[in-house]
CSV table of N, CA and C in Angstrom, one decimal:
chain,number,residue,atom,x,y,z
Z,1101,MET,N,-19.2,54.9,44.7
Z,1101,MET,CA,-17.8,54.9,44.2
Z,1101,MET,C,-17.4,53.6,43.6
Z,1102,ASN,N,-16.8,53.6,42.4
Z,1102,ASN,CA,-16.4,52.4,41.7
Z,1102,ASN,C,-15.0,52.2,41.8
Z,1103,THR,N,-14.6,51.0,42.4
Z,1103,THR,CA,-13.2,50.7,42.5
Z,1103,THR,C,-12.9,49.7,41.5
Z,1104,ILE,N,-11.8,49.9,40.7
Z,1104,ILE,CA,-11.3,49.0,39.7
Z,1104,ILE,C,-10.0,48.4,40.2
Z,1105,TYR,N,-10.0,47.1,40.3
Z,1105,TYR,CA,-8.8,46.5,40.7
Z,1105,TYR,C,-7.8,46.3,39.5
Z,1106,LYS,N,-6.6,46.7,39.6
Z,1106,LYS,CA,-5.6,46.6,38.5
Z,1106,LYS,C,-5.2,45.1,38.3
Z,1107,GLU,N,-5.2,44.2,39.3
Z,1107,GLU,CA,-4.9,42.8,39.0
Z,1107,GLU,C,-5.9,42.1,38.1
Z,1108,ARG,N,-7.2,42.4,38.3
Z,1108,ARG,CA,-8.2,41.8,37.5
Z,1108,ARG,C,-8.1,42.3,36.0
Z,1109,LYS,N,-7.7,43.5,35.8
Z,1109,LYS,CA,-7.6,44.0,34.5
Z,1109,LYS,C,-6.4,43.4,33.8
Z,1110,ILE,N,-5.3,43.2,34.4
Z,1110,ILE,CA,-4.2,42.5,33.8
Z,1110,ILE,C,-4.6,41.0,33.4
Z,1111,VAL,N,-5.1,40.3,34.3
Z,1111,VAL,CA,-5.6,38.9,34.2
Z,1111,VAL,C,-6.5,38.8,33.0
Z,1112,SER,N,-7.5,39.6,33.0
Z,1112,SER,CA,-8.5,39.5,31.9
Z,1112,SER,C,-7.8,39.9,30.5
Z,1113,ARG,N,-7.0,40.8,30.4
Z,1113,ARG,CA,-6.2,41.0,29.2
Z,1113,ARG,C,-5.3,40.0,28.8
Z,1114,LEU,N,-4.7,39.2,29.7
Z,1114,LEU,CA,-3.9,38.1,29.4
Z,1114,LEU,C,-4.7,36.9,28.9
Z,1115,PHE,N,-5.9,36.7,29.5
Z,1115,PHE,CA,-6.8,35.8,29.1
Z,1115,PHE,C,-7.3,36.0,27.7
Z,1116,ALA,N,-7.6,37.2,27.4
Z,1116,ALA,CA,-8.1,37.5,26.0
Z,1116,ALA,C,-7.0,37.3,25.0
Z,1117,VAL,N,-5.8,37.7,25.4
Z,1117,VAL,CA,-4.7,37.5,24.4
Z,1117,VAL,C,-4.4,36.0,24.1
Z,1118,LEU,N,-4.5,35.2,25.2
Z,1118,LEU,CA,-4.3,33.7,25.1
Z,1118,LEU,C,-5.4,33.1,24.3
Z,1119,LEU,N,-6.6,33.5,24.4
Z,1119,LEU,CA,-7.8,33.0,23.7
Z,1119,LEU,C,-7.6,33.3,22.1
Z,1120,SER,N,-7.3,34.6,22.0
Z,1120,SER,CA,-7.1,35.1,20.6
Z,1120,SER,C,-6.0,34.2,19.9
Z,1121,ALA,N,-4.9,34.0,20.6
Z,1121,ALA,CA,-3.8,33.2,20.0
Z,1121,ALA,C,-4.3,31.8,19.7
Z,1122,LEU,N,-5.0,31.2,20.6
Z,1122,LEU,CA,-5.5,29.9,20.4
Z,1122,LEU,C,-6.4,29.8,19.2
Z,1123,LEU,N,-7.3,30.7,19.0
Z,1123,LEU,CA,-8.1,30.8,17.8
Z,1123,LEU,C,-7.5,30.9,16.5
Z,1124,THR,N,-6.3,31.7,16.5
Z,1124,THR,CA,-5.6,31.8,15.2
Z,1124,THR,C,-4.7,30.7,14.8
Z,1125,VAL,N,-4.4,29.9,15.7
Z,1125,VAL,CA,-3.5,28.6,15.4
Z,1125,VAL,C,-4.1,27.8,14.1
Z,1126,PRO,N,-5.4,27.4,14.2
Z,1126,PRO,CA,-5.9,26.6,13.1
Z,1126,PRO,C,-5.9,27.4,11.9
Z,1127,LEU,N,-6.2,28.7,11.9
Z,1127,LEU,CA,-6.1,29.4,10.6
Z,1127,LEU,C,-4.7,29.5,10.0
Z,1128,LEU,N,-3.7,29.7,10.9
Z,1128,LEU,CA,-2.3,29.8,10.4
Z,1128,LEU,C,-1.8,28.5,10.0
Z,1129,SER,N,-2.2,27.4,10.7
Z,1129,SER,CA,-1.7,26.1,10.2
Z,1129,SER,C,-2.3,25.6,8.9
Z,1130,SER,N,-3.5,26.1,8.6
Z,1130,SER,CA,-4.1,25.6,7.3
Z,1130,SER,C,-3.6,26.4,6.1
Z,1131,CYS,N,-2.9,27.4,6.3
Z,1131,CYS,CA,-2.4,28.3,5.2
Z,1131,CYS,C,-1.0,27.7,4.8
Z,1132,GLY,N,-0.4,26.8,5.5
Z,1132,GLY,CA,0.9,26.3,5.1
Z,1132,GLY,C,0.9,25.7,3.8
Z,1133,GLY,N,2.1,25.4,3.2
Z,1133,GLY,CA,2.2,24.8,1.9
Z,1133,GLY,C,1.8,23.3,2.0
Z,1134,GLY,N,2.0,22.7,3.2
Z,1134,GLY,CA,1.6,21.2,3.2
Z,1134,GLY,C,2.8,20.3,2.8
Z,1135,SER,N,2.6,19.1,2.8
Z,1135,SER,CA,3.6,18.2,2.3
Z,1135,SER,C,3.2,17.7,0.9
Z,1136,LYS,N,4.1,17.3,0.2
Z,1136,LYS,CA,3.9,16.8,-1.2
Z,1136,LYS,C,3.0,15.6,-1.3
Z,1137,SER,N,3.0,14.8,-0.1
Z,1137,SER,CA,2.2,13.6,-0.2
Z,1137,SER,C,0.7,14.0,0.1
Z,1138,ALA,N,0.4,15.1,0.4
Z,1138,ALA,CA,-1.0,15.5,0.6
Z,1138,ALA,C,-1.7,15.5,-0.8
Z,1139,ASN,N,-1.1,15.6,-1.9
Z,1139,ASN,CA,-1.7,15.6,-3.2
Z,1139,ASN,C,-1.9,14.1,-3.6
Z,1140,VAL,N,-1.4,13.2,-3.0
Z,1140,VAL,CA,-1.6,11.9,-3.4
Z,1140,VAL,C,-2.9,11.3,-2.9
Z,1141,PRO,N,-3.9,10.8,-3.7
Z,1141,PRO,CA,-5.1,10.2,-3.2
Z,1141,PRO,C,-4.9,9.0,-2.3
Z,1142,PRO,N,-5.8,8.7,-1.4
Z,1142,PRO,CA,-5.6,7.6,-0.6
Z,1142,PRO,C,-5.6,6.2,-1.4
Z,1143,PRO,N,-4.9,5.2,-0.8
Z,1143,PRO,CA,-4.9,3.8,-1.5
Z,1143,PRO,C,-6.3,3.2,-1.8
Z,1144,VAL,N,-6.5,2.5,-2.8
Z,1144,VAL,CA,-7.8,1.9,-3.2
Z,1144,VAL,C,-7.6,0.4,-2.9
Z,1145,ASP,N,-8.6,-0.2,-2.0
Z,1145,ASP,CA,-8.5,-1.5,-1.7
Z,1145,ASP,C,-9.4,-2.3,-2.7
Z,1146,ASP,N,-8.8,-3.0,-3.7
Z,1146,ASP,CA,-9.5,-3.7,-4.7
Z,1146,ASP,C,-10.0,-5.0,-4.2
Z,1147,THR,N,-9.6,-5.5,-3.0
Z,1147,THR,CA,-10.1,-6.7,-2.4
Z,1147,THR,C,-11.6,-6.7,-1.9
Z,1148,VAL,N,-12.1,-5.6,-1.7
Z,1148,VAL,CA,-13.5,-5.5,-1.3
Z,1148,VAL,C,-14.4,-5.4,-2.6
Z,1149,GLY,N,-15.3,-6.3,-2.6
Z,1149,GLY,CA,-16.2,-6.3,-3.7
Z,1149,GLY,C,-15.5,-6.7,-5.1
Z,1150,ARG,N,-14.6,-7.5,-5.1
Z,1150,ARG,CA,-13.7,-7.7,-6.3
Z,1150,ARG,C,-14.5,-8.6,-7.2
Z,1151,THR,N,-14.4,-8.3,-8.5
Z,1151,THR,CA,-15.0,-9.1,-9.6
Z,1151,THR,C,-13.9,-9.7,-10.4
Z,1152,VAL,N,-14.2,-10.6,-11.3
Z,1152,VAL,CA,-13.2,-11.3,-12.0
Z,1152,VAL,C,-12.6,-10.2,-13.0
Z,1153,SER,N,-11.4,-10.0,-13.1
Z,1153,SER,CA,-10.8,-9.0,-13.9
Z,1153,SER,C,-9.7,-9.6,-14.9
Z,1154,ASP,N,-9.3,-8.8,-15.8
Z,1154,ASP,CA,-8.3,-9.3,-16.7
Z,1154,ASP,C,-7.0,-9.5,-16.1
Z,1155,ARG,N,-6.7,-8.7,-14.9
Z,1155,ARG,CA,-5.5,-9.0,-14.2
Z,1155,ARG,C,-5.4,-10.4,-13.8
Z,1156,LYS,N,-6.4,-11.0,-13.3
Z,1156,LYS,CA,-6.4,-12.4,-12.8
Z,1156,LYS,C,-6.1,-13.3,-14.1
Z,1157,ALA,N,-6.8,-13.1,-15.1
Z,1157,ALA,CA,-6.6,-13.9,-16.3
Z,1157,ALA,C,-5.2,-13.8,-16.9
Z,1158,THR,N,-4.7,-12.6,-16.9
Z,1158,THR,CA,-3.4,-12.4,-17.4
Z,1158,THR,C,-2.3,-13.0,-16.6
Z,1159,SER,N,-2.4,-13.0,-15.3
Z,1159,SER,CA,-1.4,-13.7,-14.4
Z,1159,SER,C,-1.4,-15.2,-14.6
Z,1160,GLN,N,-2.6,-15.7,-14.9
Z,1160,GLN,CA,-2.6,-17.2,-15.1
Z,1160,GLN,C,-2.1,-17.5,-16.5
Z,1161,THR,N,-2.4,-16.7,-17.5
Z,1161,THR,CA,-1.8,-17.1,-18.8
Z,1161,THR,C,-0.3,-16.9,-18.8
Z,1162,GLU,N,0.2,-15.9,-18.0
Z,1162,GLU,CA,1.6,-15.8,-17.9
Z,1162,GLU,C,2.3,-17.0,-17.3
Z,1163,ALA,N,1.6,-17.6,-16.3
Z,1163,ALA,CA,2.1,-18.6,-15.6
Z,1163,ALA,C,2.1,-19.9,-16.4
Z,1164,LYS,N,1.0,-20.0,-17.2
Z,1164,LYS,CA,0.8,-21.3,-18.1
Z,1164,LYS,C,1.7,-21.3,-19.2
Z,1165,LYS,N,2.3,-20.1,-19.6
Z,1165,LYS,CA,3.1,-20.0,-20.8
Z,1165,LYS,C,4.4,-21.0,-20.6
Z,1166,GLY,N,4.5,-21.8,-21.7
Z,1166,GLY,CA,5.7,-22.6,-21.6
Z,1166,GLY,C,5.7,-23.9,-20.8
Z,1167,LEU,N,4.4,-24.3,-20.3
Z,1167,LEU,CA,4.3,-25.5,-19.6
Z,1167,LEU,C,4.1,-26.6,-20.5
Z,1168,GLY,N,4.9,-27.6,-20.5
Z,1168,GLY,CA,4.7,-28.8,-21.3
Z,1168,GLY,C,3.9,-29.8,-20.6
Z,1169,THR,N,3.7,-31.0,-21.3
Z,1169,THR,CA,2.8,-31.9,-20.6
Z,1169,THR,C,3.5,-32.6,-19.5
Z,1170,GLY,N,4.8,-32.9,-19.7
Z,1170,GLY,CA,5.6,-33.7,-18.7
Z,1170,GLY,C,6.3,-32.8,-17.7
Z,1171,GLN,N,6.0,-31.5,-17.7
Z,1171,GLN,CA,6.7,-30.6,-16.9
Z,1171,GLN,C,6.1,-30.5,-15.5
Z,1172,LYS,N,6.8,-30.6,-14.4
Z,1172,LYS,CA,6.2,-30.4,-13.1
Z,1172,LYS,C,5.9,-29.0,-12.7
Z,1173,VAL,N,4.7,-28.9,-12.1
Z,1173,VAL,CA,4.3,-27.4,-11.8
Z,1173,VAL,C,4.1,-27.3,-10.3
Z,1174,ALA,N,4.1,-26.2,-9.8
Z,1174,ALA,CA,3.8,-25.9,-8.4
Z,1174,ALA,C,2.7,-24.8,-8.3
Z,1175,LEU,N,1.9,-25.0,-7.4
Z,1175,LEU,CA,0.8,-24.1,-7.2
Z,1175,LEU,C,1.1,-23.0,-6.1
Z,1176,LEU,N,1.1,-21.7,-6.6
Z,1176,LEU,CA,1.4,-20.7,-5.6
Z,1176,LEU,C,0.2,-19.9,-5.3
Z,1177,ALA,N,-0.1,-19.8,-4.1
Z,1177,ALA,CA,-1.2,-19.0,-3.5
Z,1177,ALA,C,-0.8,-18.1,-2.4
Z,1178,GLY,N,-1.6,-17.2,-1.9
Z,1178,GLY,CA,-1.3,-16.3,-0.8
Z,1178,GLY,C,0.0,-15.5,-1.0
Z,1179,ALA,N,0.9,-15.6,0.0
Z,1179,ALA,CA,2.0,-14.7,0.0
Z,1179,ALA,C,2.9,-15.1,-1.2
Z,1180,ALA,N,3.0,-16.3,-1.4
Z,1180,ALA,CA,3.9,-17.0,-2.5
Z,1180,ALA,C,3.4,-16.4,-3.8
Z,1181,ALA,N,2.1,-16.4,-4.1
Z,1181,ALA,CA,1.6,-16.0,-5.4
Z,1181,ALA,C,1.8,-14.5,-5.5
Z,1182,LEU,N,1.6,-13.7,-4.3
Z,1182,LEU,CA,1.7,-12.3,-4.4
Z,1182,LEU,C,3.1,-11.9,-4.6
Z,1183,TYR,N,4.1,-12.5,-4.1
Z,1183,TYR,CA,5.5,-12.3,-4.3
Z,1183,TYR,C,6.0,-12.7,-5.8
Z,1184,TYR,N,5.3,-13.7,-6.3
Z,1184,TYR,CA,5.6,-14.1,-7.7
Z,1184,TYR,C,5.0,-12.9,-8.6
Z,1185,MET,N,3.9,-12.5,-8.3
Z,1185,MET,CA,3.3,-11.5,-9.1
Z,1185,MET,C,4.1,-10.2,-9.1
Z,1186,TYR,N,4.6,-9.9,-7.9
Z,1186,TYR,CA,5.5,-8.7,-7.7
Z,1186,TYR,C,6.8,-8.8,-8.5
Z,1187,ASN,N,7.4,-9.9,-8.5
Z,1187,ASN,CA,8.5,-10.1,-9.2
Z,1187,ASN,C,8.4,-10.1,-10.7
Z,1188,GLN,N,7.2,-10.4,-11.2
Z,1188,GLN,CA,6.9,-10.4,-12.6
Z,1188,GLN,C,6.8,-9.0,-13.0
Z,1189,HIS,N,6.3,-8.2,-12.2
Z,1189,HIS,CA,5.9,-6.7,-12.5
Z,1189,HIS,C,6.8,-5.7,-12.1
Z,1190,LYS,N,7.8,-6.0,-11.2
Z,1190,LYS,CA,8.4,-4.9,-10.5
Z,1190,LYS,C,9.3,-4.1,-11.4
Z,1191,ASN,N,9.7,-4.5,-12.6
Z,1191,ASN,CA,10.5,-3.7,-13.6
Z,1191,ASN,C,9.7,-3.3,-14.8
Z,1192,ALA,N,8.5,-3.4,-14.8
Z,1192,ALA,CA,7.6,-3.0,-15.8
Z,1192,ALA,C,7.6,-1.6,-16.1
Z,1193,ALA,N,7.5,-1.1,-17.2
Z,1193,ALA,CA,7.6,0.3,-17.5
Z,1193,ALA,C,6.1,1.0,-17.7
Z,1194,LYS,N,5.1,0.1,-17.8
Z,1194,LYS,CA,3.8,0.7,-18.0
Z,1194,LYS,C,3.2,1.4,-16.6
Z,1195,GLU,N,2.0,1.8,-16.7
Z,1195,GLU,CA,1.2,2.2,-15.5
Z,1195,GLU,C,0.0,1.3,-15.4
Z,1196,GLY,N,-0.5,1.2,-14.2
Z,1196,GLY,CA,-1.8,0.5,-14.0
Z,1196,GLY,C,-1.5,-1.0,-13.6
Z,1197,ALA,N,-2.6,-1.8,-13.7
Z,1197,ALA,CA,-2.5,-3.2,-13.2
Z,1197,ALA,C,-1.5,-4.0,-14.0
Z,1198,GLN,N,-1.2,-3.7,-15.2
Z,1198,GLN,CA,-0.2,-4.4,-16.1
Z,1198,GLN,C,1.2,-3.7,-15.9
Z,1199,GLY,N,1.3,-2.7,-15.2
Z,1199,GLY,CA,2.5,-1.9,-15.0
Z,1199,GLY,C,3.3,-2.3,-13.8
Z,1200,LYS,N,4.1,-1.4,-13.4
Z,1200,LYS,CA,5.1,-1.7,-12.2
Z,1200,LYS,C,4.3,-1.8,-10.9
Z,1201,TYR,N,4.8,-2.9,-10.2
Z,1201,TYR,CA,4.3,-3.2,-8.9
Z,1201,TYR,C,5.3,-2.8,-7.8
Z,1202,TYR,N,4.8,-2.4,-6.6
Z,1202,TYR,CA,5.7,-2.0,-5.6
Z,1202,TYR,C,5.3,-2.9,-4.4
Z,1203,LEU,N,6.4,-3.0,-3.5
Z,1203,LEU,CA,6.2,-3.8,-2.2
Z,1203,LEU,C,6.2,-2.9,-1.1
Z,1204,SER,N,5.1,-2.7,-0.4
Z,1204,SER,CA,5.0,-1.8,0.7
Z,1204,SER,C,5.7,-2.4,2.0
Z,1205,LYS,N,6.0,-1.4,3.0
Z,1205,LYS,CA,6.7,-1.8,4.2
Z,1205,LYS,C,5.8,-2.8,5.0
Z,1206,ASN,N,4.5,-2.8,4.8
Z,1206,ASN,CA,3.5,-3.7,5.6
Z,1206,ASN,C,3.4,-5.0,4.9
Z,1207,GLY,N,4.2,-5.3,3.9
Z,1207,GLY,CA,4.1,-6.6,3.3
Z,1207,GLY,C,3.0,-6.8,2.2
Z,1208,ARG,N,2.5,-5.7,1.7
Z,1208,ARG,CA,1.5,-5.9,0.7
Z,1208,ARG,C,2.0,-5.3,-0.6
Z,1209,VAL,N,1.5,-5.8,-1.8
Z,1209,VAL,CA,1.9,-5.3,-3.1
Z,1209,VAL,C,0.8,-4.5,-3.7
Z,1210,TYR,N,1.3,-3.5,-4.3
Z,1210,TYR,CA,0.3,-2.4,-4.9
Z,1210,TYR,C,0.9,-1.9,-6.2
Z,1211,TYR,N,0.1,-1.3,-7.0
Z,1211,TYR,CA,0.5,-0.6,-8.3
Z,1211,TYR,C,-0.2,0.8,-8.2
Z,1212,ARG,N,0.3,1.6,-9.0
Z,1212,ARG,CA,-0.3,3.0,-9.1
Z,1212,ARG,C,-1.0,3.1,-10.4
Z,1213,ASP,N,-2.1,3.9,-10.4
Z,1213,ASP,CA,-2.9,4.1,-11.7
Z,1213,ASP,C,-2.5,5.4,-12.3
Z,1214,ALA,N,-3.2,5.8,-13.3
Z,1214,ALA,CA,-2.7,7.0,-14.0
Z,1214,ALA,C,-3.0,8.3,-13.1
Z,1215,GLU,N,-3.9,8.2,-12.2
Z,1215,GLU,CA,-4.1,9.3,-11.3
Z,1215,GLU,C,-3.2,9.3,-10.1
Z,1216,ASN,N,-2.3,8.3,-10.0
Z,1216,ASN,CA,-1.3,8.1,-9.0
Z,1216,ASN,C,-1.8,7.6,-7.7
Z,1217,ARG,N,-3.0,6.9,-7.8
Z,1217,ARG,CA,-3.7,6.3,-6.6
Z,1217,ARG,C,-3.1,4.8,-6.5
Z,1218,ALA,N,-2.9,4.3,-5.3
Z,1218,ALA,CA,-2.3,3.1,-5.0
Z,1218,ALA,C,-3.5,2.1,-5.0
Z,1219,HIS,N,-3.3,1.0,-5.7
Z,1219,HIS,CA,-4.3,-0.2,-5.7
Z,1219,HIS,C,-3.6,-1.5,-5.1
Z,1220,TRP,N,-4.2,-2.0,-4.1
Z,1220,TRP,CA,-3.6,-3.2,-3.5
Z,1220,TRP,C,-3.9,-4.3,-4.5
Z,1221,VAL,N,-2.9,-5.2,-4.6
Z,1221,VAL,CA,-3.0,-6.3,-5.4
Z,1221,VAL,C,-3.3,-7.7,-4.7
Z,1222,THR,N,-4.3,-8.4,-5.1
Z,1222,THR,CA,-4.6,-9.6,-4.4
Z,1222,THR,C,-4.3,-10.8,-5.4
Z,1223,PRO,N,-3.7,-11.9,-5.0
Z,1223,PRO,CA,-3.5,-13.1,-5.8
Z,1223,PRO,C,-4.8,-13.7,-6.1
Z,1224,PRO,N,-4.9,-14.5,-7.2
Z,1224,PRO,CA,-6.2,-15.3,-7.5
Z,1224,PRO,C,-6.3,-16.3,-6.4
Z,1225,SER,N,-7.7,-16.5,-6.1
Z,1225,SER,CA,-8.0,-17.4,-5.1
Z,1225,SER,C,-7.7,-18.9,-5.3
Z,1226,GLU,N,-7.7,-19.2,-6.6
Z,1226,GLU,CA,-7.3,-20.6,-7.0
Z,1226,GLU,C,-5.9,-20.8,-7.2
Z,1227,GLY,N,-5.0,-19.7,-6.9
Z,1227,GLY,CA,-3.5,-19.8,-7.1
Z,1227,GLY,C,-3.0,-19.7,-8.5
Z,1228,ILE,N,-1.7,-19.7,-8.6
Z,1228,ILE,CA,-1.1,-19.6,-9.9
Z,1228,ILE,C,-0.2,-20.8,-10.1
Z,1229,ARG,N,-0.3,-21.3,-11.3
Z,1229,ARG,CA,0.4,-22.6,-11.7
Z,1229,ARG,C,1.7,-22.2,-12.3
Z,1230,VAL,N,2.9,-22.6,-11.7
Z,1230,VAL,CA,4.2,-22.1,-12.2
Z,1230,VAL,C,5.1,-23.2,-12.3
Z,1231,PRO,N,6.0,-23.3,-13.3
Z,1231,PRO,CA,6.9,-24.4,-13.5
Z,1231,PRO,C,7.7,-24.6,-12.1
Z,1232,GLU,N,7.9,-25.8,-11.6
Z,1232,GLU,CA,8.5,-26.1,-10.4
Z,1232,GLU,C,10.0,-25.3,-10.3
Z,1233,SER,N,10.7,-25.3,-11.4
Z,1233,SER,CA,12.1,-24.9,-11.3
Z,1233,SER,C,11.9,-23.4,-11.1
Z,1234,GLU,N,10.9,-22.7,-11.5
Z,1234,GLU,CA,10.7,-21.3,-11.3
Z,1234,GLU,C,10.1,-21.0,-9.9
Z,1235,ALA,N,9.4,-22.0,-9.4
Z,1235,ALA,CA,8.7,-21.7,-8.2
Z,1235,ALA,C,9.5,-22.0,-6.8
Z,1236,GLN,N,10.8,-22.7,-7.0
Z,1236,GLN,CA,11.6,-23.0,-5.9
Z,1236,GLN,C,12.0,-21.8,-5.0
Z,1237,GLN,N,12.2,-20.7,-5.6
Z,1237,GLN,CA,12.4,-19.5,-4.9
Z,1237,GLN,C,11.4,-19.0,-3.9
Z,1238,TYR,N,10.2,-19.5,-4.2
Z,1238,TYR,CA,9.0,-19.1,-3.2
Z,1238,TYR,C,8.6,-20.2,-2.3
Z,1239,ARG,N,9.4,-21.3,-2.1
Z,1239,ARG,CA,9.2,-22.4,-1.3
Z,1239,ARG,C,9.0,-21.9,0.3
Z,1240,GLN,N,9.7,-20.9,0.7
Z,1240,GLN,CA,9.7,-20.5,2.1
Z,1240,GLN,C,8.4,-19.6,2.5
Z,1241,PHE,N,7.7,-19.3,1.5
Z,1241,PHE,CA,6.5,-18.3,1.7
Z,1241,PHE,C,5.1,-19.2,1.9
Z,1242,GLN,N,4.2,-18.5,2.6
Z,1242,GLN,CA,3.0,-19.1,2.8
Z,1242,GLN,C,2.2,-19.3,1.5
Z,1243,GLY,N,1.6,-20.3,1.3
Z,1243,GLY,CA,0.9,-20.6,-0.1
Z,1243,GLY,C,1.6,-21.4,-1.0
Z,1244,TYR,N,2.8,-21.7,-0.8
Z,1244,TYR,CA,3.6,-22.6,-1.8
Z,1244,TYR,C,3.0,-24.0,-1.7
Z,1245,ASN,N,2.4,-24.5,-2.8
Z,1245,ASN,CA,1.8,-25.8,-3.0
Z,1245,ASN,C,0.8,-26.1,-1.9
Z,1246,GLY,N,0.1,-25.0,-1.5
Z,1246,GLY,CA,-1.1,-25.3,-0.4
Z,1246,GLY,C,-0.5,-25.2,1.0
Z,1247,ASN,N,0.8,-24.9,1.2
Z,1247,ASN,CA,1.3,-24.8,2.6
Z,1247,ASN,C,0.8,-23.5,3.2
Z,1248,THR,N,0.2,-23.7,4.5
Z,1248,THR,CA,-0.2,-22.6,5.1
Z,1248,THR,C,0.8,-22.0,6.1
Z,1249,SER,N,1.8,-22.6,6.4
Z,1249,SER,CA,2.9,-22.1,7.2
Z,1249,SER,C,4.0,-21.5,6.3
Z,1250,GLY,N,4.8,-20.6,6.9
Z,1250,GLY,CA,5.8,-20.0,6.1
Z,1250,GLY,C,5.8,-18.5,6.4
Z,1251,ARG,N,6.6,-17.8,5.6
Z,1251,ARG,CA,6.8,-16.4,5.8
Z,1251,ARG,C,5.9,-15.6,5.0
Z,1252,ASP,N,5.5,-14.4,5.6
Z,1252,ASP,CA,4.8,-13.4,4.7
Z,1252,ASP,C,5.6,-12.5,4.1
Z,1253,LEU,N,5.1,-11.5,3.5
Z,1253,LEU,CA,6.0,-10.5,2.8
Z,1253,LEU,C,6.5,-9.3,3.5
Z,1254,THR,N,6.2,-9.3,4.9
Z,1254,THR,CA,6.7,-8.1,5.7
Z,1254,THR,C,8.3,-8.2,5.9
Z,1255,GLY,N,8.8,-7.0,5.8
Z,1255,GLY,CA,10.3,-7.0,5.9
Z,1255,GLY,C,11.2,-7.4,4.6
Z,1256,ILE,N,10.5,-7.5,3.6
Z,1256,ILE,CA,11.2,-7.9,2.3
Z,1256,ILE,C,11.5,-6.7,1.4
Z,1257,THR,N,11.0,-5.5,1.7
Z,1257,THR,CA,11.3,-4.4,0.8
Z,1257,THR,C,12.7,-4.2,0.5
Z,1258,SER,N,13.0,-4.3,-0.8
Z,1258,SER,CA,14.4,-4.1,-1.3
Z,1258,SER,C,14.7,-2.8,-1.9
Z,1259,SER,N,13.7,-2.1,-2.4
Z,1259,SER,CA,13.9,-0.9,-3.2
Z,1259,SER,C,12.9,0.1,-2.6
Z,1260,ALA,N,13.3,1.3,-2.7
Z,1260,ALA,CA,12.5,2.4,-2.3
Z,1260,ALA,C,11.1,2.5,-3.2
Z,1261,ALA,N,10.1,2.5,-2.4
Z,1261,ALA,CA,8.7,2.5,-3.2
Z,1261,ALA,C,8.2,3.9,-3.0
Z,1262,PRO,N,7.3,4.4,-3.9
Z,1262,PRO,CA,6.7,5.7,-3.7
Z,1262,PRO,C,5.8,5.6,-2.5
Z,1263,ALA,N,5.7,6.7,-1.7
Z,1263,ALA,CA,4.9,6.8,-0.5
Z,1263,ALA,C,3.4,6.5,-0.8
Z,1264,LEU,N,2.8,5.8,0.0
Z,1264,LEU,CA,1.3,5.6,-0.1
Z,1264,LEU,C,0.6,6.9,0.3
């Protein structure tokens, strides 16, 4: 004689329903619309394997423009150079390296290419020569005239930047 216990039957059914529900969760969550930021490709770090580019040459020619023989200059490197480059490009209308630059919440500067990918900007290793009258506003930042102490760019974000 076979005896079937009713308690085991209920427990096994509950267990089967629970497992079925757990297996359908990934399927249902992948069918959602997702967020709009999912379409944006990840940022590109141009600092790795960087070669000499026209971005570097352009920033130097911009800085040298208008320098006379008797005019005092300051050398901006590091955070000071990065903030100078950001201020030069923050209102640009173009796309890409010569276009609009954004300041991220983590204190880095980036621009967006035609495919809407973020590219991190790095200042030239030899620094940027800027007229001293123009460079005074960067005195408090790291890299002003070779100074290793000072502030970095974290916490400076003034305007809303597109999400990375």
